[in-house]
Short mmCIF file of C-alpha atoms and ligand atoms in Angstrom, two decimals:
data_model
loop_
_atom_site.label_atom_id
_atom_site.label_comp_id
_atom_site.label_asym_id
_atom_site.label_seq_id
_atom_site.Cartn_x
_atom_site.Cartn_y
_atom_site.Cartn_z
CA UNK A 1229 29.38 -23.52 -6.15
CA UNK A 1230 25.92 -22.69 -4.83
CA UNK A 1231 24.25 -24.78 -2.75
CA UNK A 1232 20.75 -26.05 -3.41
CA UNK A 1233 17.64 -25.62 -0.78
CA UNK A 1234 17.69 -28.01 0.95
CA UNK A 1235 15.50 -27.39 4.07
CA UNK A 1236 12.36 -24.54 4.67
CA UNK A 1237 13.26 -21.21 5.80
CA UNK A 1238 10.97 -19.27 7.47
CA UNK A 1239 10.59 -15.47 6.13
CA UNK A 1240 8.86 -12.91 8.06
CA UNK A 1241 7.34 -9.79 6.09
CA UNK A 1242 7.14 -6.53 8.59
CA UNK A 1243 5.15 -3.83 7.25
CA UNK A 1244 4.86 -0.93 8.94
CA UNK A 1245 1.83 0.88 7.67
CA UNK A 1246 -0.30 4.02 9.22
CA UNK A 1247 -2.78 2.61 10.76
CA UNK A 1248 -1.44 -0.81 12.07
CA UNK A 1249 1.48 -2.88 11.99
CA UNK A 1250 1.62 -6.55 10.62
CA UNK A 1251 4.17 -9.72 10.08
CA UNK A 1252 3.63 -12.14 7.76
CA UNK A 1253 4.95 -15.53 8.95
CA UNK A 1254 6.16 -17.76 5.73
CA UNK A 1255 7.88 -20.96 5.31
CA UNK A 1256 10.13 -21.14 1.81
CA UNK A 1257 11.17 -23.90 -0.03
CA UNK A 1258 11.70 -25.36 -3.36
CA UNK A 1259 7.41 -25.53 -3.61
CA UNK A 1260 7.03 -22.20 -2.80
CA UNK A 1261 5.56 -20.02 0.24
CA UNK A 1262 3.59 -21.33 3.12
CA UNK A 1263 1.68 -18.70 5.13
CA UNK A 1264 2.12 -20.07 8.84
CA UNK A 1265 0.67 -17.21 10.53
CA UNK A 1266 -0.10 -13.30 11.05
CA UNK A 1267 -0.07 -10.85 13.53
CA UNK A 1268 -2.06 -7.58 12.73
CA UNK A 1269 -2.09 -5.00 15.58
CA UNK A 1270 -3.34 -1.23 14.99
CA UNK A 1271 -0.60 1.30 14.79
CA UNK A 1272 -0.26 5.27 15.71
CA UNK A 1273 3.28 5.39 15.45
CA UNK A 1274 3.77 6.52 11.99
CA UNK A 1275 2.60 9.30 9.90
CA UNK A 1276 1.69 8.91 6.33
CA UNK A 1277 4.14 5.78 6.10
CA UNK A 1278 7.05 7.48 8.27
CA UNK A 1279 7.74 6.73 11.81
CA UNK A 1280 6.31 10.07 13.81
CA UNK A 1281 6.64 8.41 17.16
CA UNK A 1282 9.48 5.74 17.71
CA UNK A 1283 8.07 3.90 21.12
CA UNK A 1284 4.53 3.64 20.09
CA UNK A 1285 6.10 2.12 16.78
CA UNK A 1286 8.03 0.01 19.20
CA UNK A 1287 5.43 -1.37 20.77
CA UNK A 1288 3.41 -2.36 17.85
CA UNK A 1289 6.12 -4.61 16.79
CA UNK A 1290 6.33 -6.08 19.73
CA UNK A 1291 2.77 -6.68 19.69
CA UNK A 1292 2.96 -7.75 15.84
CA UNK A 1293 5.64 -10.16 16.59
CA UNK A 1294 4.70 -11.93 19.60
CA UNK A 1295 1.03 -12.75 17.89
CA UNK A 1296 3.10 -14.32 14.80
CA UNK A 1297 5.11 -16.13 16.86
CA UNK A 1298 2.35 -17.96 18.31
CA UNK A 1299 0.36 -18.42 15.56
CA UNK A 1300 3.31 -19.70 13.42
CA UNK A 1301 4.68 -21.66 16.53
CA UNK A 1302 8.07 -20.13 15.56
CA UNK A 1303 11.15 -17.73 17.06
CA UNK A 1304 10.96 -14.95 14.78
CA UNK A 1305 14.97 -13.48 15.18
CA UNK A 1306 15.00 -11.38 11.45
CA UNK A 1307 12.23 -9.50 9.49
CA UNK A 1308 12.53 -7.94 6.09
CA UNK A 1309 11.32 -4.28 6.88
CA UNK A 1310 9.17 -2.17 4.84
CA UNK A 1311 9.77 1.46 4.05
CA UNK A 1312 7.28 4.13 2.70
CA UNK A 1313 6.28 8.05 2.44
CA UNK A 1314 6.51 10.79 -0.20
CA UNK A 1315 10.32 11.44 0.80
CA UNK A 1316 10.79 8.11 -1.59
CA UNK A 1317 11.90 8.73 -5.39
CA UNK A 1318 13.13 7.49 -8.10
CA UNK A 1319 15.44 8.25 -11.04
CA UNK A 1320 16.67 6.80 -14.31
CA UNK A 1321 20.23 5.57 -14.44
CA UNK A 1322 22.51 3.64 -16.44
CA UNK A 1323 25.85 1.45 -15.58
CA UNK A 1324 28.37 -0.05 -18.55
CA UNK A 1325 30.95 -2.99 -18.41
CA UNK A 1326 32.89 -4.06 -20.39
CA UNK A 1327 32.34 -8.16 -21.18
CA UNK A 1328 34.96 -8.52 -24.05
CA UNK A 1329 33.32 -11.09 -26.30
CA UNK A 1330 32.16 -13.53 -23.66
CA UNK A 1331 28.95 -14.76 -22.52
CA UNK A 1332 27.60 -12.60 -19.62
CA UNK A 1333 27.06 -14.36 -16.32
CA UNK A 1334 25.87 -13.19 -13.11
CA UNK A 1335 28.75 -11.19 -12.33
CA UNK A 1336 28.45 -9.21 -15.18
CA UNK A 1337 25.14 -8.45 -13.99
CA UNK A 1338 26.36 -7.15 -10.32
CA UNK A 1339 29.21 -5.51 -12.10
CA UNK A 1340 27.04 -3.65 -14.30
CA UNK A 1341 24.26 -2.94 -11.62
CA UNK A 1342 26.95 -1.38 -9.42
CA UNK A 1343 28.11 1.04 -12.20
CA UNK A 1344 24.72 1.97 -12.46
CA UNK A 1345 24.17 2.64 -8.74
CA UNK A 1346 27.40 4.96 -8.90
CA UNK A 1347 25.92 8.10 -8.71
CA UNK A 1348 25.93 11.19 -7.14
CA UNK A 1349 22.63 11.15 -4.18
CA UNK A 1350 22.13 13.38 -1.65
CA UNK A 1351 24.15 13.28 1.88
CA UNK A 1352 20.60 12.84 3.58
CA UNK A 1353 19.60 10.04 1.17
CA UNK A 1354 20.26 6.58 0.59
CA UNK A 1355 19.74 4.08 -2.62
CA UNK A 1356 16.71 1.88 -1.70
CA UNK A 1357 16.62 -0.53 -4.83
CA UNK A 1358 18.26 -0.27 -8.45
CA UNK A 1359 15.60 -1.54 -10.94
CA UNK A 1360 16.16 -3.04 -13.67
CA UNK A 1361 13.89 -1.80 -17.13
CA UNK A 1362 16.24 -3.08 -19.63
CA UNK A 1363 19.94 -4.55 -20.84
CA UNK A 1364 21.59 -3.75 -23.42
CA UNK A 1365 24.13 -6.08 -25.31
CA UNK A 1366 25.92 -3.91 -27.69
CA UNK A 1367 23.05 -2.61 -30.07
CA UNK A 1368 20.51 -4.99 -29.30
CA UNK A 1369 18.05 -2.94 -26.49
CA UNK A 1370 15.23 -4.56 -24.52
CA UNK A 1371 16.83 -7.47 -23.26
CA UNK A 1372 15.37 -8.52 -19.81
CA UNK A 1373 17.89 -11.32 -19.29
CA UNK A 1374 21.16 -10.96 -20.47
CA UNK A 1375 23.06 -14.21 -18.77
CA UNK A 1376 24.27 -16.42 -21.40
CA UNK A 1377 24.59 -13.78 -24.23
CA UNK A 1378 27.24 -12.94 -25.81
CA UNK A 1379 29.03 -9.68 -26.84
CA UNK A 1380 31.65 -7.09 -26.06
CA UNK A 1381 30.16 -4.28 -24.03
CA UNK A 1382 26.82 -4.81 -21.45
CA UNK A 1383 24.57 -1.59 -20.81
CA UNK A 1384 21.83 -1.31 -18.23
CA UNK A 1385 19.74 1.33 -17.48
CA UNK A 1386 18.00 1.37 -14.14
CA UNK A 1387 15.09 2.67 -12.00
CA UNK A 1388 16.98 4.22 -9.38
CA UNK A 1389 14.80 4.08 -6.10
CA UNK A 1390 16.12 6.63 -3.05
CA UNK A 1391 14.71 7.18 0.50
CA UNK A 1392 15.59 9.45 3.14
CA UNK A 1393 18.48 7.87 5.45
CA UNK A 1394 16.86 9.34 8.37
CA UNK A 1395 13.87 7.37 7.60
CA UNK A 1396 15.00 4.27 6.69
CA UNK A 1397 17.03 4.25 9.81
CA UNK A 1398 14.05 5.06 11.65
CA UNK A 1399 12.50 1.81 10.84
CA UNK A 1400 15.74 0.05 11.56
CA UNK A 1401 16.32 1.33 14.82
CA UNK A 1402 12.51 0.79 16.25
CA UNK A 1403 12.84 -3.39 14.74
CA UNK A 1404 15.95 -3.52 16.39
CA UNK A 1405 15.07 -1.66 19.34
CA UNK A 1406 12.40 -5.54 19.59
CA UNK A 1407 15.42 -7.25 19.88
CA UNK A 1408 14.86 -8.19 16.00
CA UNK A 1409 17.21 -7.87 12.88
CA UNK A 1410 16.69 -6.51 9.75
CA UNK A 1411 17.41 -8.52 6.69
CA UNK A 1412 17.00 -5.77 4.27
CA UNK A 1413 14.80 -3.05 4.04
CA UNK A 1414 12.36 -2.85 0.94
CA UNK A 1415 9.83 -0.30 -0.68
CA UNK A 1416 6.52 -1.21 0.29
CA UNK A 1417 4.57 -0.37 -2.60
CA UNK A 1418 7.06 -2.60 -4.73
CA UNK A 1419 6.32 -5.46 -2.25
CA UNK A 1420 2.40 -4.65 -2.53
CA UNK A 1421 2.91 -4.67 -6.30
CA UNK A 1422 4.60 -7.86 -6.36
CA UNK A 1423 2.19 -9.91 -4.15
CA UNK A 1424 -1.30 -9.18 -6.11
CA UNK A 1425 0.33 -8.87 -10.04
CA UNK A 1426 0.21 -11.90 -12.50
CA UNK A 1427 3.19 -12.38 -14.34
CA UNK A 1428 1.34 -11.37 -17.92
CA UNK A 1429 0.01 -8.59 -16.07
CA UNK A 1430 3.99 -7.29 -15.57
CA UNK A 1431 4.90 -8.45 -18.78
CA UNK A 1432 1.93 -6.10 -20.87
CA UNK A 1433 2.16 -3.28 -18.64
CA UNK A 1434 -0.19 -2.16 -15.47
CA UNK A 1435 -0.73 0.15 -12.79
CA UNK A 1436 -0.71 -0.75 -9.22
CA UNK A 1437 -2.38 1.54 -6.56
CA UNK A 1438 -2.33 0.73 -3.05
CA UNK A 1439 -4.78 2.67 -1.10
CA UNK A 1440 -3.51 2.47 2.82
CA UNK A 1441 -4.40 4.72 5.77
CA UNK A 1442 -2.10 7.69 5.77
CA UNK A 1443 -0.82 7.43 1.88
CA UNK A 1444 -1.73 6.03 -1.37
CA UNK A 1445 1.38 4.54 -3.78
CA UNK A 1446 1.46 4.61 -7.03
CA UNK A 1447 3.85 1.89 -8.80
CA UNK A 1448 3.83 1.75 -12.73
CA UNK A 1449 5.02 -1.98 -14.86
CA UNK A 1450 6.00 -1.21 -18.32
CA UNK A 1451 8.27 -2.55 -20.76
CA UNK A 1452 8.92 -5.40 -18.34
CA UNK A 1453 9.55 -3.83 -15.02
CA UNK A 1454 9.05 -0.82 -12.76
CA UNK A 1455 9.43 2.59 -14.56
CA UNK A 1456 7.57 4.50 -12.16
CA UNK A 1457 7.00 5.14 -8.04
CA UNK A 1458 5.39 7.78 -6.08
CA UNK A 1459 3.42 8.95 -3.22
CA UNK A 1460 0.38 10.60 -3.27
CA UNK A 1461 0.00 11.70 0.75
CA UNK A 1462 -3.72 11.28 1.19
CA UNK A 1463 -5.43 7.80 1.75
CA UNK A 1464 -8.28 6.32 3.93
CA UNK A 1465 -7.42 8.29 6.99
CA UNK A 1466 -8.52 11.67 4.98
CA UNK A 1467 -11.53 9.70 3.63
CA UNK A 1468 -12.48 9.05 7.37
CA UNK A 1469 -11.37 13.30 8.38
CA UNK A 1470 -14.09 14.02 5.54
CA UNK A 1471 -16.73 11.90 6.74
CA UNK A 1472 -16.00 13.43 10.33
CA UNK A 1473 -16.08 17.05 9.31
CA UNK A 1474 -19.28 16.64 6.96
CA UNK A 1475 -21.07 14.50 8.83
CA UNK A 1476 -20.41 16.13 12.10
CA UNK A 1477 -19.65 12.90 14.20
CA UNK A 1478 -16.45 11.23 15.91
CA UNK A 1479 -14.14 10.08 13.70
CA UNK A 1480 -14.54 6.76 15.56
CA UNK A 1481 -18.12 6.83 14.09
CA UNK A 1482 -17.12 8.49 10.97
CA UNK A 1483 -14.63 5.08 10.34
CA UNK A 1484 -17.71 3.04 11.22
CA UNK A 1485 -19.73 4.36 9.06
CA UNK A 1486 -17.03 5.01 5.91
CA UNK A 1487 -16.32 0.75 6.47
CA UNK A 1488 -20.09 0.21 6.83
CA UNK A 1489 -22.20 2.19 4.64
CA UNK A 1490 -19.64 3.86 2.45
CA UNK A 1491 -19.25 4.19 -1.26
CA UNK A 1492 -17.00 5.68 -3.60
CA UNK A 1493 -19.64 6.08 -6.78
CA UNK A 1494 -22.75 8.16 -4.83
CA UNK A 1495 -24.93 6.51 -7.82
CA UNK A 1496 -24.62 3.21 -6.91
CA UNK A 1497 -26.88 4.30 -4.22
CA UNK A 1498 -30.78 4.50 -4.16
CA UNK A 1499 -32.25 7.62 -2.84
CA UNK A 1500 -34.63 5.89 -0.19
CA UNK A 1501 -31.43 4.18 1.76
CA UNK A 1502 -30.98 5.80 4.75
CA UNK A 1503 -27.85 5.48 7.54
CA UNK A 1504 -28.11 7.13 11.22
CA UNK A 1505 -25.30 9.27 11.72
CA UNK A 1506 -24.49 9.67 15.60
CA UNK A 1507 -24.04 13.41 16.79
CA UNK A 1508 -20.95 14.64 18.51
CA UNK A 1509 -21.22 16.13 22.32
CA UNK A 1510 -24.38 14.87 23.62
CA UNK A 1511 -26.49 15.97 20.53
CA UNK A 1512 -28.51 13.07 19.79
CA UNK A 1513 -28.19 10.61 16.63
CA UNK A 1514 -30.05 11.47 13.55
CA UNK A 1515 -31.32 9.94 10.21
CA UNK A 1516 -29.80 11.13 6.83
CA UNK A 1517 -29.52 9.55 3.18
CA UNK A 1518 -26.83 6.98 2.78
CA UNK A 1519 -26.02 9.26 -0.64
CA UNK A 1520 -24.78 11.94 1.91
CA UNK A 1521 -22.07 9.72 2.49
CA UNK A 1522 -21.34 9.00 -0.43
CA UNK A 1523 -21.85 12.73 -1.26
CA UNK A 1524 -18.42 13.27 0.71
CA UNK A 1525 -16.55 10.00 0.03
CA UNK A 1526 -17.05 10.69 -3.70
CA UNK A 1527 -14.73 13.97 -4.04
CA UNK A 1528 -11.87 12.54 -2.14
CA UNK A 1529 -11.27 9.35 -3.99
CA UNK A 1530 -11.86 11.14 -7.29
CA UNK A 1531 -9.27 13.79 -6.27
CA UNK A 1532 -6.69 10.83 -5.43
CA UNK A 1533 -7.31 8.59 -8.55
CA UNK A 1534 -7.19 11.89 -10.45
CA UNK A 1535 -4.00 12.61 -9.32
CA UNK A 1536 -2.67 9.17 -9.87
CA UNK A 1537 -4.02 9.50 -13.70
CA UNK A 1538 -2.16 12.89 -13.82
CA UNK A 1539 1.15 11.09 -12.68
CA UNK A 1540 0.72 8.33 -15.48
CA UNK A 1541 -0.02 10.78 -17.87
CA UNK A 1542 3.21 13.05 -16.56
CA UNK A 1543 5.70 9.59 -17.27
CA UNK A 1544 4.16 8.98 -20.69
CA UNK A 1545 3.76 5.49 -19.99
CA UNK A 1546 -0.37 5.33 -19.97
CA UNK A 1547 -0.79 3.86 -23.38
CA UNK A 1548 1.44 1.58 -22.22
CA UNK A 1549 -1.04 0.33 -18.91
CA UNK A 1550 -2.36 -2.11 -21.61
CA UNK A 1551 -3.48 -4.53 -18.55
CA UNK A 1552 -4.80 -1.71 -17.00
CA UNK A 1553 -4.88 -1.17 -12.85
CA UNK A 1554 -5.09 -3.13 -9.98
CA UNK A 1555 -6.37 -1.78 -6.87
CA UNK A 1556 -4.85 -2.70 -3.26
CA UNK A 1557 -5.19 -1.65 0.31
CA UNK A 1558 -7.53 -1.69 2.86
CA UNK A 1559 -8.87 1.31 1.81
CA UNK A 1560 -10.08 -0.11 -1.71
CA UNK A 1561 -12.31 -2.60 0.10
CA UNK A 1562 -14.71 -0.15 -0.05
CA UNK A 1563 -17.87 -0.44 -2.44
CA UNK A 1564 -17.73 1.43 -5.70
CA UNK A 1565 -14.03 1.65 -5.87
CA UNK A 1566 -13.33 0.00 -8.57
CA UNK A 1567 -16.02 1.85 -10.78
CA UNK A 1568 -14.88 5.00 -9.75
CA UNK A 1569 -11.26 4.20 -10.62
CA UNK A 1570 -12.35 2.82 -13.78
CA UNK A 1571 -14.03 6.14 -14.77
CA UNK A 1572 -11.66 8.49 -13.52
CA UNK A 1573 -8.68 6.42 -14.52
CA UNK A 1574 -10.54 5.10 -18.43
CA UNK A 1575 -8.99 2.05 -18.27
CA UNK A 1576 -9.95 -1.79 -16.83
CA UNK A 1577 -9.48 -1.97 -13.12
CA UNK A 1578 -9.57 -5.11 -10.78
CA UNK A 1579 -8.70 -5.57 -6.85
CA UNK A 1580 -5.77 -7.31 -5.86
CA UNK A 1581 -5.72 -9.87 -3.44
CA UNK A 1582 -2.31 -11.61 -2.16
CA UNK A 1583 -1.95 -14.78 -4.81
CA UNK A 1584 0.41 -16.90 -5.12
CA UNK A 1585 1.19 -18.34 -1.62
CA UNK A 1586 -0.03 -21.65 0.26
CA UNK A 1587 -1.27 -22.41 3.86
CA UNK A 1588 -3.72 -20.17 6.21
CA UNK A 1589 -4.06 -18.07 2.92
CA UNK A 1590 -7.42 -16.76 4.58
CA UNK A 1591 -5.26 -14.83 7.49
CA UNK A 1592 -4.12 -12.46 4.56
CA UNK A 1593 -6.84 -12.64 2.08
CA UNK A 1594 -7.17 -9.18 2.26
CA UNK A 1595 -5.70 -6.51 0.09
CA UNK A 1596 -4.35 -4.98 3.19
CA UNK A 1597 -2.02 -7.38 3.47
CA UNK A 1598 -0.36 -7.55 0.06
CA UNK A 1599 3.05 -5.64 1.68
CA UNK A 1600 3.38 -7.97 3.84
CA UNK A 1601 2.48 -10.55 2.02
CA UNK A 1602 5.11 -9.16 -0.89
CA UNK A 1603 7.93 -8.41 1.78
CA UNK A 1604 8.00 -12.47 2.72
CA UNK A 1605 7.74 -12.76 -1.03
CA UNK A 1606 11.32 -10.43 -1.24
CA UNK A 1607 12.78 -12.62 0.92
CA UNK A 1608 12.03 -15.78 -0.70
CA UNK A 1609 13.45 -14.89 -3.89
CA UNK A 1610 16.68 -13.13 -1.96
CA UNK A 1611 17.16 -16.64 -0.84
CA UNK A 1612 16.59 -18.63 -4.17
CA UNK A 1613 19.41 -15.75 -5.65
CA UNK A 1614 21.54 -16.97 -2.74
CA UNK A 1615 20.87 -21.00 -3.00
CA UNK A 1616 21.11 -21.28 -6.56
CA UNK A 1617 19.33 -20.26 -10.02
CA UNK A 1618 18.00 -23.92 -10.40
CA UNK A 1619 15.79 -24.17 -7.07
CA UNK A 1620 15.19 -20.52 -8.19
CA UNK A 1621 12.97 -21.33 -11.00
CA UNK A 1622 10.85 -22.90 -8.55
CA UNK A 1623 9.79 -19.82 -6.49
CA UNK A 1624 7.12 -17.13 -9.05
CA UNK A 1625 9.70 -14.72 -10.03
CA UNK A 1626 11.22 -13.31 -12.80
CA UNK A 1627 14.87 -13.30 -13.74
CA UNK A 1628 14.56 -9.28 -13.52
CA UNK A 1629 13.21 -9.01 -9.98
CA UNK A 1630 16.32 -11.28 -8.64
CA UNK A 1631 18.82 -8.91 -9.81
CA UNK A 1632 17.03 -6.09 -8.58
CA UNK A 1633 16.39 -8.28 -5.31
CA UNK A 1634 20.49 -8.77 -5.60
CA UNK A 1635 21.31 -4.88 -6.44
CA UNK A 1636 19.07 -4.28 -3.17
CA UNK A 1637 21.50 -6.26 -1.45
CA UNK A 1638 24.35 -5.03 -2.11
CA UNK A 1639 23.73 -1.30 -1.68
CA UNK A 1640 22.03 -1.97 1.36
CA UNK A 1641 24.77 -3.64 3.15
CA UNK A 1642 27.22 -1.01 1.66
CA UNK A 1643 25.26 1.23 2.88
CA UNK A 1644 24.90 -0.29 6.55
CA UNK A 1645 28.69 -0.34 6.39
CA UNK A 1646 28.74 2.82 5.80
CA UNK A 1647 26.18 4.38 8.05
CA UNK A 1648 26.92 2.99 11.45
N1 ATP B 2952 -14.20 -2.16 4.66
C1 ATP B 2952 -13.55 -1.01 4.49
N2 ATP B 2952 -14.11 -0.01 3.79
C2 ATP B 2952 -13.47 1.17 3.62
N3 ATP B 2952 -12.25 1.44 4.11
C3 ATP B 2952 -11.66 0.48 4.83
C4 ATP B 2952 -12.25 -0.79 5.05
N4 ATP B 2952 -11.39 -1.54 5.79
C5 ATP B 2952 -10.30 -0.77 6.00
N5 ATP B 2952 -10.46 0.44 5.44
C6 ATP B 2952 -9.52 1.57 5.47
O1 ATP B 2952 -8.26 1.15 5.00
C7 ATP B 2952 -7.24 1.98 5.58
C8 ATP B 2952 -6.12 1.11 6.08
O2 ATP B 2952 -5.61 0.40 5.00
P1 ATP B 2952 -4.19 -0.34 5.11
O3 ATP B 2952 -4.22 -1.32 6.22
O4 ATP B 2952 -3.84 -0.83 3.76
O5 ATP B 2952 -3.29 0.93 5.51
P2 ATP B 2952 -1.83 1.01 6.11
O6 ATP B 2952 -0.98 0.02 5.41
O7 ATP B 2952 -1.87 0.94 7.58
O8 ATP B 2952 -1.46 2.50 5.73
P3 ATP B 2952 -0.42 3.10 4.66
O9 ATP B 2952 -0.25 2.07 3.59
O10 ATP B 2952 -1.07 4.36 4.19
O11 ATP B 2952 0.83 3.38 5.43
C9 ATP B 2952 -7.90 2.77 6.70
O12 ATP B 2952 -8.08 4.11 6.30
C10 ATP B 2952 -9.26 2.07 6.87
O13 ATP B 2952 -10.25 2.96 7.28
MG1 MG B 2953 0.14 0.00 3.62
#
């Protein structure tokens, strides 16, 4: 039998992002999460989500760790690792078992979640998550939770999500390389996703983009879970390269002024505002309309949130957005964002902010924190599947996101087995 929770855990979210590194310190237990503390140091070791340069990596973790740790006032020994970049896809599968008349318990649900995993990948890549979108129980489709039904013959069909292996073990080997071990490795923009969504929003169907430095993620919610994840490789680092170029100033100026003065929607702005720009090699600083700025921003998010409009359109899921998008990563804290997503995008959009947790909730407020934020979120709900579906009620998760959180499991410890 499973045993209940019976004392806090703490869970520590490590995301590894392209411009800094951060772990998010939470305490689980039957109440949900507590946020005991955050450390947030800047990062060059990684290239649009993938680890370029293993010791600078290195010692951003380090860094990341040992400011946790003394915030929180805890040993961190395990982190649950986040994984990202364009070499991440996803395909549709399905898995069968047999249940001969019986009601369908949790087993069933592994069983069939492994058939469904069974498939043919590349030898360079591994299976990151199996999704759930829906069970089927003979000829009844569009069952989210199938535990307790009855019937002969269980069907799932799956959102298949695959990484590199050479990436994945990237990330592995610099955590571990901190003296650290990884509890399981998980897609950042699905941790993202699940830190700033409502349940209703899931439920109707929405969009989640997560602006970062190096990349921006799509992640699509319809018909009750994820159908949909992808990369688009430009973010707030080529928002920055844009100002630098058109502006003619250091980038370190160009990011000053992008955080400062920027705006994504050039007529938001009135013509008299003005923003000094300062000159590159000696040449001095000069005065020039704040809608200059804006002037550059403007293309570069439209081109992104374009492209992220073409990808819904390309999975034929848009109608199906009925809650529309939420916005999240640092980059989105920019003004005008969210009015230039909802024109380019035609549909409602809102930010998202990490919900759902108690404690120094301030320390990650911000929507650059919602990975790791969602990350110490995976882990709580990987150990309500492991203590028992009654205390699991108590965390904010669905049924759904457990078995995916349980599929992760699996495969990823197969896989371990299997890879060193
Ligand atoms: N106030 C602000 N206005 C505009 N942009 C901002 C602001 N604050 C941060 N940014 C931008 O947000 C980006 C970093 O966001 P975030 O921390 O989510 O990225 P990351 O997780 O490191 O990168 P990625 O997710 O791409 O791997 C940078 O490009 C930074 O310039
Ligand atoms: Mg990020």
């Amino acid at each position: 039998m499973r045993k209940a929770i019976t004392a806090p855990e703490v869970i520590v979210g490590l995301e590894l992002g392209s411009t800094k590194v951060s772990a998010v310190v939470g305490e689980v237990d039957a109440d949900g999460i507590t946020i005991l503390g955050l450390g947030n140091v800047p990062c060059r070791g990684l290239r649009k989500g993938v680890v370029s340069n293993i010791e600078w990596t290195v010692r951003s973790i380090r860094e990341a760790i040992d400011a946790a740790q003394t915030m929180a006032g805890v040993e961190i020994n395990t982190v649950y690792a986040g994984v990202a970049g364009s070499h991440v896809r996803s395909q549709v599968s399905d898995g069968v078992c047999a249940i001969s008349g019986r009601e369908v318990t949790r087993a069933d649900l592994d069983r069939v979640l492994e058939g469904a995993r069974a498939i043919p990948v590349d030898a360079d890549r591994m299976i990151l998550h199996a999704l759930p979108r829906e069970y089927i129980v003979d000829n009844q489709d569009g069952i989210r939770d199938p535990i307790g039904m009855s019937g002969v013959r269980l069907q799932v069909r799956v959102n298949l999500v695959t990484a590199a292996t050479s990436c994945v073990q990237n990330v592995i080997r610099c955590v571990e390389r901190c003296g650290l071990s990884v509890a399981d490795v998980v897609l950042q923009p699905l941790a993202s996703a699940d830190a700033v969504l409502s349940e209703d929003e899931k439920e109707i169907g929405v969009a989640v983009i997560d602006m970062g430095g190096g990349t921006t993620d799509l992640l699509l919610y319809a018909d009750g879970g994820i159908t949909h994840t992808s990369v688009i490789p430009a973010g707030g680092n080529s928002i920055t390269s844009d100002v630098a170029a058109g502006l003619r100033t250091p980038m370190a100026e160009a990011e000053r002024l992008k955080r400062n003065s920027g705006c994504a929607l050039g007529r938001m702005i009135s013509d008299d505002e003005e923003i000094e720009v300062p000159g590159v090699g000696g040449h001095s600083p000069r005065r020039v309309a704040r809608r200059l700025l804006s002037d550059i921003i403007e293309p570069r998010v439209e081109e992104i949130f374009s492209e992220a409009r073409r990808r819904m359109e390309e999975t034929g899921l848009l109608e199906q957005l009925s809650s529309g998008c939420v916005l999240t990563g640092g980059a989105t804290l920019m003004e005008g964002m969210v009015e230039c997503a909802e024109e380019v995008l035609g549909m409602p959009v809102r930010l998202g902010f990490p919900v759902g947790i108690k404690g120094i909730v301030q320390l990650v407020q911000g929507p650059q924190y919602a990975t790791g934020v969602g990350l110490v979120r995976y882990g709580a709900q990987r150990l309500a599947e492991s203590e028992g579906r009654e205390d699991a009620a108590a965390l904010p998760e669905r049924a759904a996101e457990r078995t995916a959180a349980q599929g992760a499991k699996s495969g990823f410890w197969n896989w371990l087995r299997a890879a060193f």
